[in-house]
Each structure stands twice: as structure tokens, then as C-alpha cells.
Short mmCIF file of N, CA and C in Angstrom, two decimals:
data_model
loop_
_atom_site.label_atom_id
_atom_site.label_comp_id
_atom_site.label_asym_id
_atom_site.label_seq_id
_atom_site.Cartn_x
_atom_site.Cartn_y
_atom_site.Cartn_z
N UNK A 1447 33.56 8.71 13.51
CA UNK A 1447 34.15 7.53 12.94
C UNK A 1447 33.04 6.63 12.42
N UNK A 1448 32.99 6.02 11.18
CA UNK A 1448 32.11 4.92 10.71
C UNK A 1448 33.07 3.67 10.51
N UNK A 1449 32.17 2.48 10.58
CA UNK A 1449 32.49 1.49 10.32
C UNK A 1449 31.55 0.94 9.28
N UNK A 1450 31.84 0.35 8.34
CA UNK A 1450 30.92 -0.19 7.68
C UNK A 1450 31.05 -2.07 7.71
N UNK A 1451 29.76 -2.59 8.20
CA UNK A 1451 29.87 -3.89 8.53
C UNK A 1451 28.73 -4.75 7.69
N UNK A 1452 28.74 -5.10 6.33
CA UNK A 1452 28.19 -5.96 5.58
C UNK A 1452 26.99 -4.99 5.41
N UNK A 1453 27.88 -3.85 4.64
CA UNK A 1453 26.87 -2.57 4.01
C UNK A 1453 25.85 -1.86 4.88
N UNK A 1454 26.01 -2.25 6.49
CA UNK A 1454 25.00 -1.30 7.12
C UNK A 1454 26.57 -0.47 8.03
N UNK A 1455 26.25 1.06 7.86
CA UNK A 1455 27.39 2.03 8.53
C UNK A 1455 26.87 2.24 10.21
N UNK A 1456 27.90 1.83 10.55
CA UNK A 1456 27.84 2.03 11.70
C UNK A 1456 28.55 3.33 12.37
N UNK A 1457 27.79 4.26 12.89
CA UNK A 1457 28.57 5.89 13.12
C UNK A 1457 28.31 6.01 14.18
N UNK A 1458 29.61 6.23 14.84
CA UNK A 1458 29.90 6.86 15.96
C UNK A 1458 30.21 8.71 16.53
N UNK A 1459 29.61 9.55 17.15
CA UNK A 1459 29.83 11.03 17.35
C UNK A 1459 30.00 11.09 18.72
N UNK A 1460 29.98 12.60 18.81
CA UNK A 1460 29.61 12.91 20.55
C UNK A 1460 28.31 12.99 20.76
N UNK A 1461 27.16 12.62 19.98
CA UNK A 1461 26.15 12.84 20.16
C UNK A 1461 25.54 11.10 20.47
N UNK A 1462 26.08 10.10 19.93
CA UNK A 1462 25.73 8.84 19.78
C UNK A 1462 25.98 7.97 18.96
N UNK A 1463 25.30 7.07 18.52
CA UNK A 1463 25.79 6.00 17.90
C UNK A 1463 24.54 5.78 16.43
N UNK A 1464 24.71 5.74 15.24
CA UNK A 1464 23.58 5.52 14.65
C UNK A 1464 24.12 4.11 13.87
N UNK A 1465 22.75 3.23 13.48
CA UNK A 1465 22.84 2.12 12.02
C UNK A 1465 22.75 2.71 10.80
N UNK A 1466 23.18 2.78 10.26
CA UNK A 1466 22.70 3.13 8.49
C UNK A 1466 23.06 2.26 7.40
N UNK A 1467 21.90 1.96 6.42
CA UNK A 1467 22.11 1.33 5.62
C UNK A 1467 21.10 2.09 4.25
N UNK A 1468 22.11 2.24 3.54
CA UNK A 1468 21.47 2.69 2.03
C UNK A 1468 21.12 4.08 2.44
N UNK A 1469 21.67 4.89 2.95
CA UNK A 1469 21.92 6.27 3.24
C UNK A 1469 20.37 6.30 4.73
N UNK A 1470 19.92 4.96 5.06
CA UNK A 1470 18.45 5.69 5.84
C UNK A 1470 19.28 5.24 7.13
N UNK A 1471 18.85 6.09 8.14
CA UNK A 1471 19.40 5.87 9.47
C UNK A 1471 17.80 5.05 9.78
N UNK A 1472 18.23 3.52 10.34
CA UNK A 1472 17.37 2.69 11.11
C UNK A 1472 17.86 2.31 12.47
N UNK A 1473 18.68 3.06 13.05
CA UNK A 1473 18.87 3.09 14.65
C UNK A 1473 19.51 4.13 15.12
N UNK A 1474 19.44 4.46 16.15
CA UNK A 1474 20.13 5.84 16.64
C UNK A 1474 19.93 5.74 17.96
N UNK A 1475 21.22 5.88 19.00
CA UNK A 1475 20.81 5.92 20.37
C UNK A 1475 22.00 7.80 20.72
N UNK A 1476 20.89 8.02 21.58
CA UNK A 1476 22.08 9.14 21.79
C UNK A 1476 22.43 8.90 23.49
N UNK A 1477 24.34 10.01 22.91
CA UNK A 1477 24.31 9.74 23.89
C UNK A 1477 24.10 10.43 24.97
N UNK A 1478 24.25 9.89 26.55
CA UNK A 1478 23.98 10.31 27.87
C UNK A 1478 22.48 10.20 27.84
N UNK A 1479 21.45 10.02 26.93
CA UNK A 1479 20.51 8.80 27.34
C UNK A 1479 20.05 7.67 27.28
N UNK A 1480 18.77 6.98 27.52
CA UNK A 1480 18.33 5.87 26.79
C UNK A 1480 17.11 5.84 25.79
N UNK A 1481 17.56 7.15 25.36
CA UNK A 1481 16.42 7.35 24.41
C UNK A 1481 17.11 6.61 22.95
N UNK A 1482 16.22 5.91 22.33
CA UNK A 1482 16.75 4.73 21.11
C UNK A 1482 15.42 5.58 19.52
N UNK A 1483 16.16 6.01 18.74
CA UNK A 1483 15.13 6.39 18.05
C UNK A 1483 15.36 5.52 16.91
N UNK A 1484 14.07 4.82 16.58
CA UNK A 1484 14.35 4.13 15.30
C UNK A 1484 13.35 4.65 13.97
N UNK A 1485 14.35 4.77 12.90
CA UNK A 1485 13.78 5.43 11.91
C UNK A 1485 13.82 4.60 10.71
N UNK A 1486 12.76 3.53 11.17
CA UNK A 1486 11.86 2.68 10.31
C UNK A 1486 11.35 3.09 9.19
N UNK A 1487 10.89 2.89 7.66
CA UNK A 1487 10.84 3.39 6.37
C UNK A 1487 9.09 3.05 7.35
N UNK A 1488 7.90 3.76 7.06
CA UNK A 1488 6.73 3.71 7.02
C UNK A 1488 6.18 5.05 6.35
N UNK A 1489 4.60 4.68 5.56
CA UNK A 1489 3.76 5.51 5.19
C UNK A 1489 2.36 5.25 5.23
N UNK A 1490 1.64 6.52 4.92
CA UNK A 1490 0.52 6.31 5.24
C UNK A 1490 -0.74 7.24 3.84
N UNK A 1491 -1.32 6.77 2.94
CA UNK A 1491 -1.24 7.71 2.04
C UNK A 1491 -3.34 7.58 1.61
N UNK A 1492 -4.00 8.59 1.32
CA UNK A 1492 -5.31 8.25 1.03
C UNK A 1492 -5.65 8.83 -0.09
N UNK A 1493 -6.52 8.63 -0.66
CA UNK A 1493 -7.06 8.71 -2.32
C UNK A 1493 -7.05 10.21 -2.50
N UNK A 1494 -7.30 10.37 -3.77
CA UNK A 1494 -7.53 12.07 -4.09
C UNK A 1494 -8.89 12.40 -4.02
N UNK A 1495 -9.05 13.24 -4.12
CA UNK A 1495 -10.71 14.19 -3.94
C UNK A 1495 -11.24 13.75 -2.60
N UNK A 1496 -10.61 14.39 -2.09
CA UNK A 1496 -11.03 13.90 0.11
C UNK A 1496 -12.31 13.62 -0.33
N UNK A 1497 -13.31 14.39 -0.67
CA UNK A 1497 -14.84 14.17 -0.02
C UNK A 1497 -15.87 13.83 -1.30
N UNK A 1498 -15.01 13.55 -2.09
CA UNK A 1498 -15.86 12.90 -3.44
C UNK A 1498 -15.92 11.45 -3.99
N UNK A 1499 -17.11 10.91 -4.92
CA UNK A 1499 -16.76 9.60 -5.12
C UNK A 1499 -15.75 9.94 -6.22
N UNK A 1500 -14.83 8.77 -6.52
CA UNK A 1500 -13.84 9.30 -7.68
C UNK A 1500 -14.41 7.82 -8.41
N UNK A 1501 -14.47 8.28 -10.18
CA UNK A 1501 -14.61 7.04 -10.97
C UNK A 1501 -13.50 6.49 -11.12
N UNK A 1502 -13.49 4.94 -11.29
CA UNK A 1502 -12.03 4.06 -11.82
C UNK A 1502 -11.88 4.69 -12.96
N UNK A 1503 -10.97 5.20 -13.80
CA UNK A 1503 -10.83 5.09 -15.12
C UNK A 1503 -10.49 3.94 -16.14
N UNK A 1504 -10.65 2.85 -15.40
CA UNK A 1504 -10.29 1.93 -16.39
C UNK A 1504 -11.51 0.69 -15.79
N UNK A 1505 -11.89 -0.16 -16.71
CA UNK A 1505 -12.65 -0.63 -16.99
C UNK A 1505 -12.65 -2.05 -17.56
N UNK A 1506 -12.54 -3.22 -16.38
CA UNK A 1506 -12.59 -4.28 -17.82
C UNK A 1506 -10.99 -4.77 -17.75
N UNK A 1507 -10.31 -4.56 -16.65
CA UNK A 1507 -8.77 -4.51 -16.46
C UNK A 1507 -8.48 -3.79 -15.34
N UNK A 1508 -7.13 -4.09 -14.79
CA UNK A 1508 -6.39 -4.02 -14.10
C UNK A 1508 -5.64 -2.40 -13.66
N UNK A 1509 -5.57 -2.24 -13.08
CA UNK A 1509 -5.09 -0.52 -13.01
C UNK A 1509 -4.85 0.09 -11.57
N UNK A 1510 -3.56 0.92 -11.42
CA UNK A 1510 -2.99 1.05 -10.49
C UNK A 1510 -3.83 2.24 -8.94
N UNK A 1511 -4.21 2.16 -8.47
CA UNK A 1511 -4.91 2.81 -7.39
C UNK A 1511 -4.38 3.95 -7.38
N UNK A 1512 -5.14 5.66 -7.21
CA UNK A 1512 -4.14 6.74 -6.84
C UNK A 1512 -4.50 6.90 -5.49
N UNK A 1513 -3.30 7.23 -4.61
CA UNK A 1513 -3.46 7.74 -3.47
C UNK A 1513 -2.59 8.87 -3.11
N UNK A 1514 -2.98 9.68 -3.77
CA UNK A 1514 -2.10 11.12 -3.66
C UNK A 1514 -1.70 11.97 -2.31
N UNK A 1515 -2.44 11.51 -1.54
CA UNK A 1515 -2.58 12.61 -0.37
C UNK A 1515 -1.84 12.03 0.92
N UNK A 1516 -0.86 12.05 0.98
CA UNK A 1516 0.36 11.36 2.05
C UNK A 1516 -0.31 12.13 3.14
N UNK A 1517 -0.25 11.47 3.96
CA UNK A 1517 -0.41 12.04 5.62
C UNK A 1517 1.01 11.52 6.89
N UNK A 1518 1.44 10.71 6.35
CA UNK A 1518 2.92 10.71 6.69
C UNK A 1518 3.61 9.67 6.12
N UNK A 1519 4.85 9.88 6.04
CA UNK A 1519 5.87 9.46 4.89
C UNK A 1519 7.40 9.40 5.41
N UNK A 1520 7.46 8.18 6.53
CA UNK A 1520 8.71 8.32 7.41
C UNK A 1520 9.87 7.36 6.29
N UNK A 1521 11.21 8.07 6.14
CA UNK A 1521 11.99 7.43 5.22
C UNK A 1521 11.77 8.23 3.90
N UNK A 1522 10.72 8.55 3.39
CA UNK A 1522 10.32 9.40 2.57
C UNK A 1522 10.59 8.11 1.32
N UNK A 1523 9.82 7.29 1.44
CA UNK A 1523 9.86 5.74 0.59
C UNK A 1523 8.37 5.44 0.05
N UNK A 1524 7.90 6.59 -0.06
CA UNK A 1524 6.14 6.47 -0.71
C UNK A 1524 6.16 7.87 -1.68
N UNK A 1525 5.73 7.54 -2.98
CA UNK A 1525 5.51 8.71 -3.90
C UNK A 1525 4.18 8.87 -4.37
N UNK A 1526 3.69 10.21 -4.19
CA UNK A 1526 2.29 10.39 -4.61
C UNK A 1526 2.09 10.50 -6.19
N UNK A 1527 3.35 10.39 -6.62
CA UNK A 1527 3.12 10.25 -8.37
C UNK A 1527 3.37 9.25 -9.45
N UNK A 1528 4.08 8.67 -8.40
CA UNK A 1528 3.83 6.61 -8.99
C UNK A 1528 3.17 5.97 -8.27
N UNK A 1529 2.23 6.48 -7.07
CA UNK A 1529 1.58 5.44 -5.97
C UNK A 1529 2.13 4.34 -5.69
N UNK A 1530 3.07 4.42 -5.21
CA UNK A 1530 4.68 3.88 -5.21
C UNK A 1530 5.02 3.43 -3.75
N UNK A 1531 5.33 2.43 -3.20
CA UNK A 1531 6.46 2.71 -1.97
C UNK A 1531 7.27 1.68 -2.54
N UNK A 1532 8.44 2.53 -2.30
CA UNK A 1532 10.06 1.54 -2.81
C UNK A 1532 10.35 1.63 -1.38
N UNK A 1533 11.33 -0.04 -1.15
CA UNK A 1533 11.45 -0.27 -0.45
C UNK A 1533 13.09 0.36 0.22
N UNK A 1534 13.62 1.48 1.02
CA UNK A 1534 15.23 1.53 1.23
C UNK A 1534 15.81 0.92 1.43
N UNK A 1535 15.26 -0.40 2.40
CA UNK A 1535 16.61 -1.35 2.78
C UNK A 1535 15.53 -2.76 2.44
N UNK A 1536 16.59 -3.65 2.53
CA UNK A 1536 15.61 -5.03 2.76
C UNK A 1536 15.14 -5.45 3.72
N UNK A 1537 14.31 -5.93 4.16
CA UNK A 1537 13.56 -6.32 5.07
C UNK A 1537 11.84 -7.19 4.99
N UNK A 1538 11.44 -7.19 6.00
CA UNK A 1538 10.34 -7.51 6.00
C UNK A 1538 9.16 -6.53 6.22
N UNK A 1539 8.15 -6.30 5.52
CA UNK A 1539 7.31 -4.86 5.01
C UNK A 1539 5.88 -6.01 5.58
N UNK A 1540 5.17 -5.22 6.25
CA UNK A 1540 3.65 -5.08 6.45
C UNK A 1540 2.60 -4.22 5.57
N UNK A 1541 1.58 -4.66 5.13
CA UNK A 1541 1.00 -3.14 4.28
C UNK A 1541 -0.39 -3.68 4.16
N UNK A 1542 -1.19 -2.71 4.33
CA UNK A 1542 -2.60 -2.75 4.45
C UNK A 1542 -3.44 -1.72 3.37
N UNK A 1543 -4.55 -1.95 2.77
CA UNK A 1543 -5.05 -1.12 1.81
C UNK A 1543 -6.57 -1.36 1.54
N UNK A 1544 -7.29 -0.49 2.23
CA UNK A 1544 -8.58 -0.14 2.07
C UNK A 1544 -9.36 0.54 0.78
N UNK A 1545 -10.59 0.02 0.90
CA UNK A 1545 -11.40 1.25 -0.22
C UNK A 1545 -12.76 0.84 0.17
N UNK A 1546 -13.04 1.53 0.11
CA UNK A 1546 -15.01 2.04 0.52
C UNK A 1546 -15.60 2.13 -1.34
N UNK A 1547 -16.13 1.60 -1.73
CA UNK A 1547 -16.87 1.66 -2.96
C UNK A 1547 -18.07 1.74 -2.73
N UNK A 1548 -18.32 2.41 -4.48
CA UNK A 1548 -20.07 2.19 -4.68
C UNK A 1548 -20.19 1.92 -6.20
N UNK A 1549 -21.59 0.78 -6.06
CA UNK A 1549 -22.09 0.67 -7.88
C UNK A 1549 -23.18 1.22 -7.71
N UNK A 1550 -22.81 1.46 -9.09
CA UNK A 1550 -24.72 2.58 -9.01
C UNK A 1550 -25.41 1.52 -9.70
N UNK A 1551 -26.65 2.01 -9.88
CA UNK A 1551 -27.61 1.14 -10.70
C UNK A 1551 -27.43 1.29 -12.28
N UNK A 1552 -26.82 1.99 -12.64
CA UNK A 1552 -26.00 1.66 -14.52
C UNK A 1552 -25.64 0.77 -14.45
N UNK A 1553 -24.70 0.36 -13.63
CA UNK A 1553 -23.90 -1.01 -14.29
C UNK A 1553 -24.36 -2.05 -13.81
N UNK A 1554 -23.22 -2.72 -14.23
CA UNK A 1554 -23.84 -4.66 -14.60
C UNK A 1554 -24.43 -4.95 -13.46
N UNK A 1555 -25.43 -6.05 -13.50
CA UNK A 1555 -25.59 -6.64 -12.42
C UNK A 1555 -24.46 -7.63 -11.37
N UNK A 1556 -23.24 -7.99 -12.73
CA UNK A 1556 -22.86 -8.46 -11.40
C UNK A 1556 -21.09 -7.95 -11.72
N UNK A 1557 -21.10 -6.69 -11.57
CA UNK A 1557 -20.11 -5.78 -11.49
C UNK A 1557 -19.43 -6.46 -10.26
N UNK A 1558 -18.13 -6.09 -10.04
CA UNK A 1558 -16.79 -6.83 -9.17
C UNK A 1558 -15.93 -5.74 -9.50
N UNK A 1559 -14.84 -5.89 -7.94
CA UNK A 1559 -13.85 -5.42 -7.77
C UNK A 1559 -12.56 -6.33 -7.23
N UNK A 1560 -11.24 -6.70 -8.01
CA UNK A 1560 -10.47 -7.56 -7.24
C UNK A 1560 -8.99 -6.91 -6.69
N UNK A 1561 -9.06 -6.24 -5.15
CA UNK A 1561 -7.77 -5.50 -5.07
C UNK A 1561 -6.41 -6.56 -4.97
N UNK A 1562 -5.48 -6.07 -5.24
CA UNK A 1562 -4.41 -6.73 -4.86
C UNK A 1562 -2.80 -6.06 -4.97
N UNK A 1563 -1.94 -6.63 -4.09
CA UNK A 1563 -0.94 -5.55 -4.23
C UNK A 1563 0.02 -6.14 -5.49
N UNK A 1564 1.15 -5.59 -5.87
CA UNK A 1564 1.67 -5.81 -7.05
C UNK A 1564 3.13 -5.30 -6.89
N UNK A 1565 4.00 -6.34 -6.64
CA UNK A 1565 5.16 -6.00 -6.28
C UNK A 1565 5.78 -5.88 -7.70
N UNK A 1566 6.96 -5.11 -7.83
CA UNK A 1566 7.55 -4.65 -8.98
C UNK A 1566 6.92 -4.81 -10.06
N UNK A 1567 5.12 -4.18 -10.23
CA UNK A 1567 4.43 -4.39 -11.56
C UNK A 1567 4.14 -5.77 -11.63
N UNK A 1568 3.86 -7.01 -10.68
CA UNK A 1568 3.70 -8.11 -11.03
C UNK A 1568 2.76 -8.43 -9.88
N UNK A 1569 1.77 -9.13 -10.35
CA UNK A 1569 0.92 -9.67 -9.09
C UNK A 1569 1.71 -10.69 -8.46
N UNK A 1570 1.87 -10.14 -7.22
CA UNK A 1570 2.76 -11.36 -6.97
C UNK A 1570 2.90 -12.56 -6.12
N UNK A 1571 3.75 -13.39 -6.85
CA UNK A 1571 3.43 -14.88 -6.60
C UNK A 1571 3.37 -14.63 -4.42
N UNK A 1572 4.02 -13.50 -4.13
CA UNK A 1572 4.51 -14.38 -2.33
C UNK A 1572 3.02 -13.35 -2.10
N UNK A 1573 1.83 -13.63 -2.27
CA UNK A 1573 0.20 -13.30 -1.73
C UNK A 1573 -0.41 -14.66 -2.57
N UNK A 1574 0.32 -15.71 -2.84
CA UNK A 1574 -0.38 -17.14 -3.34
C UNK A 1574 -1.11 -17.84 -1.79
N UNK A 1575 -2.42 -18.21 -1.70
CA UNK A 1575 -2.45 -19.18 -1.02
C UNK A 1575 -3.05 -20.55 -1.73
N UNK A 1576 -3.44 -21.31 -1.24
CA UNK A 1576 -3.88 -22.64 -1.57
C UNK A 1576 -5.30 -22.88 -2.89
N UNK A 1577 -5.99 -21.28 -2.86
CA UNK A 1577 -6.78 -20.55 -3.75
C UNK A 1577 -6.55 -20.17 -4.23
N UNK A 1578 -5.08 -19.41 -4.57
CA UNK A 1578 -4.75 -18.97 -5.76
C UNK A 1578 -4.33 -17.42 -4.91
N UNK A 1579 -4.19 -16.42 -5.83
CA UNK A 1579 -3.50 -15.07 -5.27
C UNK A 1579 -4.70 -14.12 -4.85
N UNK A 1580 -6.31 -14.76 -4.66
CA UNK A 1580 -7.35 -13.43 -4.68
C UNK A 1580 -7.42 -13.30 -3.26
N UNK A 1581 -7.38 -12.07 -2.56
CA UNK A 1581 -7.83 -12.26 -0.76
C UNK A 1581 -9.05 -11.54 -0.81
N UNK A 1582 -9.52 -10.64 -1.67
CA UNK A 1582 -11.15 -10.51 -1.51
C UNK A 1582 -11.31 -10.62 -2.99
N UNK A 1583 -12.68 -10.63 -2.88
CA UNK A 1583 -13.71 -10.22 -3.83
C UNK A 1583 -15.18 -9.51 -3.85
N UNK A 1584 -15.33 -8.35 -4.59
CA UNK A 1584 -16.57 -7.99 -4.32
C UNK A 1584 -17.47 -7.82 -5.31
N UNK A 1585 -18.19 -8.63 -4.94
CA UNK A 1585 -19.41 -9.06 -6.31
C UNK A 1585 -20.64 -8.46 -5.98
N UNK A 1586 -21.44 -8.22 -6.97
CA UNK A 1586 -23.22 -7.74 -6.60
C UNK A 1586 -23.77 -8.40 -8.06
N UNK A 1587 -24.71 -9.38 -7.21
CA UNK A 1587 -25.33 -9.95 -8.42
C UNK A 1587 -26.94 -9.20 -8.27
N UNK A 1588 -27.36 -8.25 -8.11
CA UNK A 1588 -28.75 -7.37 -8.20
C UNK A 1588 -28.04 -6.29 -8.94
N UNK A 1589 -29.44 -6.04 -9.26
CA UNK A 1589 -29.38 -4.58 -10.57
C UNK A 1589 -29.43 -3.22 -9.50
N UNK A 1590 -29.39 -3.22 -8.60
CA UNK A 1590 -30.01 -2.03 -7.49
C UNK A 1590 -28.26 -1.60 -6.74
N UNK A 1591 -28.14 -0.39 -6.82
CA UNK A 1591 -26.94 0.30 -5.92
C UNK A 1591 -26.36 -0.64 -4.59
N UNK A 1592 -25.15 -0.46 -4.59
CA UNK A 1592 -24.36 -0.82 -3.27
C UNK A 1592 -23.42 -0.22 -2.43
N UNK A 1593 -22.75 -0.26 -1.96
CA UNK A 1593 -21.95 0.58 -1.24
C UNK A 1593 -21.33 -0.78 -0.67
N UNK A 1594 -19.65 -1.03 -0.60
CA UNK A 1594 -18.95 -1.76 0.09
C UNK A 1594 -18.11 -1.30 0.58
N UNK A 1595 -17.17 -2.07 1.37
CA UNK A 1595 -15.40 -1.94 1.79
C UNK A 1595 -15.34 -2.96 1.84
N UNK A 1596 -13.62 -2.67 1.42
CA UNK A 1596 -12.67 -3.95 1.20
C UNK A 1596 -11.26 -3.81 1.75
N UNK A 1597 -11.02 -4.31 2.64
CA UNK A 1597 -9.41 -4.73 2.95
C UNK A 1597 -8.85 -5.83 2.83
N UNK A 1598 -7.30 -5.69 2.38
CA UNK A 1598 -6.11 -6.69 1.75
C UNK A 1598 -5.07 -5.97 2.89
N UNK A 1599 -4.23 -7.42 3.47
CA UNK A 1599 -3.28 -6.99 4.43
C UNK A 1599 -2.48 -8.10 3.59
N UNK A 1600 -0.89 -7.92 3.99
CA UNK A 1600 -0.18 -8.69 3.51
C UNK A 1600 1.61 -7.94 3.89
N UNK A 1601 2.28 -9.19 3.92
CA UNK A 1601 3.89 -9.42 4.70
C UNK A 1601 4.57 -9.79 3.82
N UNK A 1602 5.62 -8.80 2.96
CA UNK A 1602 5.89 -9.31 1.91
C UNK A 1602 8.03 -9.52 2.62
N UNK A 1603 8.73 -10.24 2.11
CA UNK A 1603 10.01 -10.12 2.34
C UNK A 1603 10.51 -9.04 1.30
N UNK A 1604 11.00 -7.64 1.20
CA UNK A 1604 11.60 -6.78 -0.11
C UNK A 1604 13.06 -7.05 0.00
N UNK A 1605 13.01 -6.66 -1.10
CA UNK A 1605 15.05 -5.96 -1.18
C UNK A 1605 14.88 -4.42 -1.68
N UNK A 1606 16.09 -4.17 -1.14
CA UNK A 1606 16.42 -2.87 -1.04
C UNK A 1606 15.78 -1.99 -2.62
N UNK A 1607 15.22 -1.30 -3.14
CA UNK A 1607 14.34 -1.02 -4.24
C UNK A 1607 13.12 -1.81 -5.13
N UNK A 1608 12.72 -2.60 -4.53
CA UNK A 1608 11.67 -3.90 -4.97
C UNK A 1608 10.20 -2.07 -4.57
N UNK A 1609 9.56 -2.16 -5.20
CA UNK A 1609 8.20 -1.59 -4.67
C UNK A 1609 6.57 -2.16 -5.04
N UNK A 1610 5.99 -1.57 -4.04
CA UNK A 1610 4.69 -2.27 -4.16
C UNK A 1610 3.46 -0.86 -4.71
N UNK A 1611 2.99 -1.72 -4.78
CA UNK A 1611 1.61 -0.47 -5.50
C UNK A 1611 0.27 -0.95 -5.34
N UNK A 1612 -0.77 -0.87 -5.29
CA UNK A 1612 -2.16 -1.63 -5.13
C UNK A 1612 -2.68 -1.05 -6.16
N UNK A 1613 -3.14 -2.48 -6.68
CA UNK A 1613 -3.99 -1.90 -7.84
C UNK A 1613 -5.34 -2.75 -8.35
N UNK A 1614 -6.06 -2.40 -8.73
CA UNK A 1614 -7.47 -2.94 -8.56
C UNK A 1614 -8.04 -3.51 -9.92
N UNK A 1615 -8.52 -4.94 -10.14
CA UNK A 1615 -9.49 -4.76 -11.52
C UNK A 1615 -11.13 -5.07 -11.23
N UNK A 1616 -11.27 -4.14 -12.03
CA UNK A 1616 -13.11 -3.55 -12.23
C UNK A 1616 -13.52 -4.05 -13.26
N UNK A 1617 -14.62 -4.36 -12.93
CA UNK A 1617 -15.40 -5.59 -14.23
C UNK A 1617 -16.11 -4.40 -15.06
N UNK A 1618 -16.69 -3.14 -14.37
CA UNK A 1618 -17.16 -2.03 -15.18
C UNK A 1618 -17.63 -0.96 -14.25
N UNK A 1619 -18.29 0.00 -14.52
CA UNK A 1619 -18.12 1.24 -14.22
C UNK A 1619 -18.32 1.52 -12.44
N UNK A 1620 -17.59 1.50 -11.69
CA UNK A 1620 -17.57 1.72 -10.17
C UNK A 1620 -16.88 2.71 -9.62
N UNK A 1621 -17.36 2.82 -8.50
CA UNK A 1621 -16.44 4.18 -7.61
C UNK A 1621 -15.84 4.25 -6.20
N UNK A 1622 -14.68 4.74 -5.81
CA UNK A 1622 -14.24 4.84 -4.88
C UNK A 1622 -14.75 6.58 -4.21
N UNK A 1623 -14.36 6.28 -2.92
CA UNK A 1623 -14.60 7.13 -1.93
C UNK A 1623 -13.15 7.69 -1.39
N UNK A 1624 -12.10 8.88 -1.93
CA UNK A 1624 -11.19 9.16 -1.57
C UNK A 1624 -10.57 9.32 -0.69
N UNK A 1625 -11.51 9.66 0.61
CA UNK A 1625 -10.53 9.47 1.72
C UNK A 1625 -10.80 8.16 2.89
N UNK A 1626 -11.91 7.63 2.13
CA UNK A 1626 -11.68 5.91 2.55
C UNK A 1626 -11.36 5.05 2.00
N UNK A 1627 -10.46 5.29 1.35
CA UNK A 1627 -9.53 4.91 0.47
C UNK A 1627 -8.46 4.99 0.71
N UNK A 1628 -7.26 3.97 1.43
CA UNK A 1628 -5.51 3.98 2.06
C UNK A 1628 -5.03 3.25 1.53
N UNK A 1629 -4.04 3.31 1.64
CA UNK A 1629 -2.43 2.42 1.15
C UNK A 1629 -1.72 2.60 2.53
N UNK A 1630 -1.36 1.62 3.28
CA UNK A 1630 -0.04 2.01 4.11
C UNK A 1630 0.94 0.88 4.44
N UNK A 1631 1.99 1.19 4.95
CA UNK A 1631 2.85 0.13 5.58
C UNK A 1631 4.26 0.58 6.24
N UNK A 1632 4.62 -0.11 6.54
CA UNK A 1632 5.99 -0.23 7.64
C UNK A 1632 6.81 -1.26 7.17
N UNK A 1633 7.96 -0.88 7.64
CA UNK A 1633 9.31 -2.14 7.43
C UNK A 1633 8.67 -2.49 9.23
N UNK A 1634 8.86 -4.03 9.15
CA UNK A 1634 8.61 -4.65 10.84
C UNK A 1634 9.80 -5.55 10.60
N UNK A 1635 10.73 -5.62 10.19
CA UNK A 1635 11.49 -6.22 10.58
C UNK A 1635 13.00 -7.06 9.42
#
């Protein structure tokens, strides 16, 4: 038997009781125990070429991060071919996104990287603080090689298909490190 109560289904079996909303089961108790399984939308995804530097291809602009290589993908709400996570239900989303870079000594002296996430293709306004929307920056004002990392965390409120993507602008020619290089997140609530 289901009930449906302000679009989340509520199903009842001989096996237990589940929540569902937008076809994803986000609660499930079975029955004759107290085992409660919740099947929260989360992923976890890292750059391509595991053990190589990979060049930005774009230059001078804005451009979407690849992270092809899912290592888990609960909800199945992360795509390795739009570097994508759409959101299944609404809620409140956590998401974190690393990268390990390097400038070589070609480029500028004061070459930069500015990550940031980008909800439905838009930098978006809810990562504003009192500075404006940047949470890092990585600058090198010497002519001589570097090697950095950079992490951006951020709590966005979604609706049910809103998605996020990270995407980076490069002042000129720099490189990432593919498998220190992530995208991830969770619905928390």
C-alpha cells in the first residue's frame, strides 16, 4: 500500500516501510528490525588521467572542471559526462572540491586560478559573502614553477533538478593533477 503525502510516497510491504520522493527511496526501515537504511543522493568523483598532470584547455576564462572517474555515486545523481550532480529531491546539499595544481615556468608571472561552484550554469549568488563570491585564490607573482592546492566547501539549499558543477578560471597556461583533483557531496538534510 502507498500513501502519497505532499509528493513524498510513503510504502508500506511485508518487508517494511520506505519514504520516497521523486522515484529515490530516502528512508527505509525493515521490518522485524531496527535496521533504518537511508538512501541519501551522495557522490564522490576525481579527475581523468589518474597519474598525469592534465592541461586546462581553456585559457583566459572560465570553464567547467572534468571529473570523470566516479568512485561512488549513491542515488546515481552525478554524471561523468556533464560533470554534473543534479540534485533528486530538494534539500540541503554539502559539496567539497579539491585540485592540486602546477605552473611551470612558461607562463605568466602572475598566473591565477579562481575555483568556484556554479549552480545551474551560474556562479552563484548563495556562495556571496561580504567580499564578494571568491573563497580562494591562487596567485604566483615569481617567474619560477609552483605546485599548489586548493579547496572550496560550500551548503547550498537545491530543488529537486537544480545542479552544480565546479568550474575554474585560469589566467593562462596551468595544470591539474587528476587524481588530486575531487568533486563531492551529499544531501545533509
Amino acid at each position: 500500500m502507498a500513501i502519497d503525502i505532499a509528493n513524498a510516497i510513503v510504502r508500506s510491504s511485508s518487508n517494511g516501510v520506505s519514504i520516497i520522493t521523486n522515484s529515490t527511496s530516502g528512508l527505509s526501515i525493515e521490518s522485524g528490525t531496527t535496521t533504518i537504511k537511508n538512501n541519501r543522493p551522495a557522490f564522490f568523483a576525481e579527475g581523468n588521467n589518474q597519474n598525469a598532470w592534465n592541461s586546462y584547455t581553456w585559457s583566459g576564462a572560465w570553464g567547467v572542471m572534468p571529473f570523470s572517474n566516479i568512485l561512488q555515486n549513491y542515488g546515481s545523481c552525478y554524471s561523468s559526462s556533464t560533470n554534473r550532480f543534479t540534485a533528486p529531491v530538494s534539500g540541503v546539499y554539502w559539496f567539497t572540491h579539491t585540485a592540486f595544481l602546477y605552473k611551470n615556468t612558461d607562463t605568466s608571472a602572475t598566473s591565477y586560478v579562481h575555483p568556484a561552484f556554479y549552480v545551474n550554469g551560474v556562479w552563484s549568488s548563495r556562495t556571496a559573502t561580504s567580499q564578494g563570491n571568491l573563497r580562494i585564490r591562487l596567485r604566483s607573482y615569481y617567474s619560477g614553477g609552483y605546485y599548489a592546492d586548493s579547496q572550496i566547501n560550500n551548503v547550498f539549499n537545491l530543488t529537486a533538478g537544480d545542479y552544480v558543477e565546479v568550474q575554474h578560471y585560469v589566467s593562462s597556461s596551468l595544470q591539474y593533477l587528476g587524481s588530486y583533483s575531487a568533486f563531492w557531496g551529499a544531501l545533509i538534510g
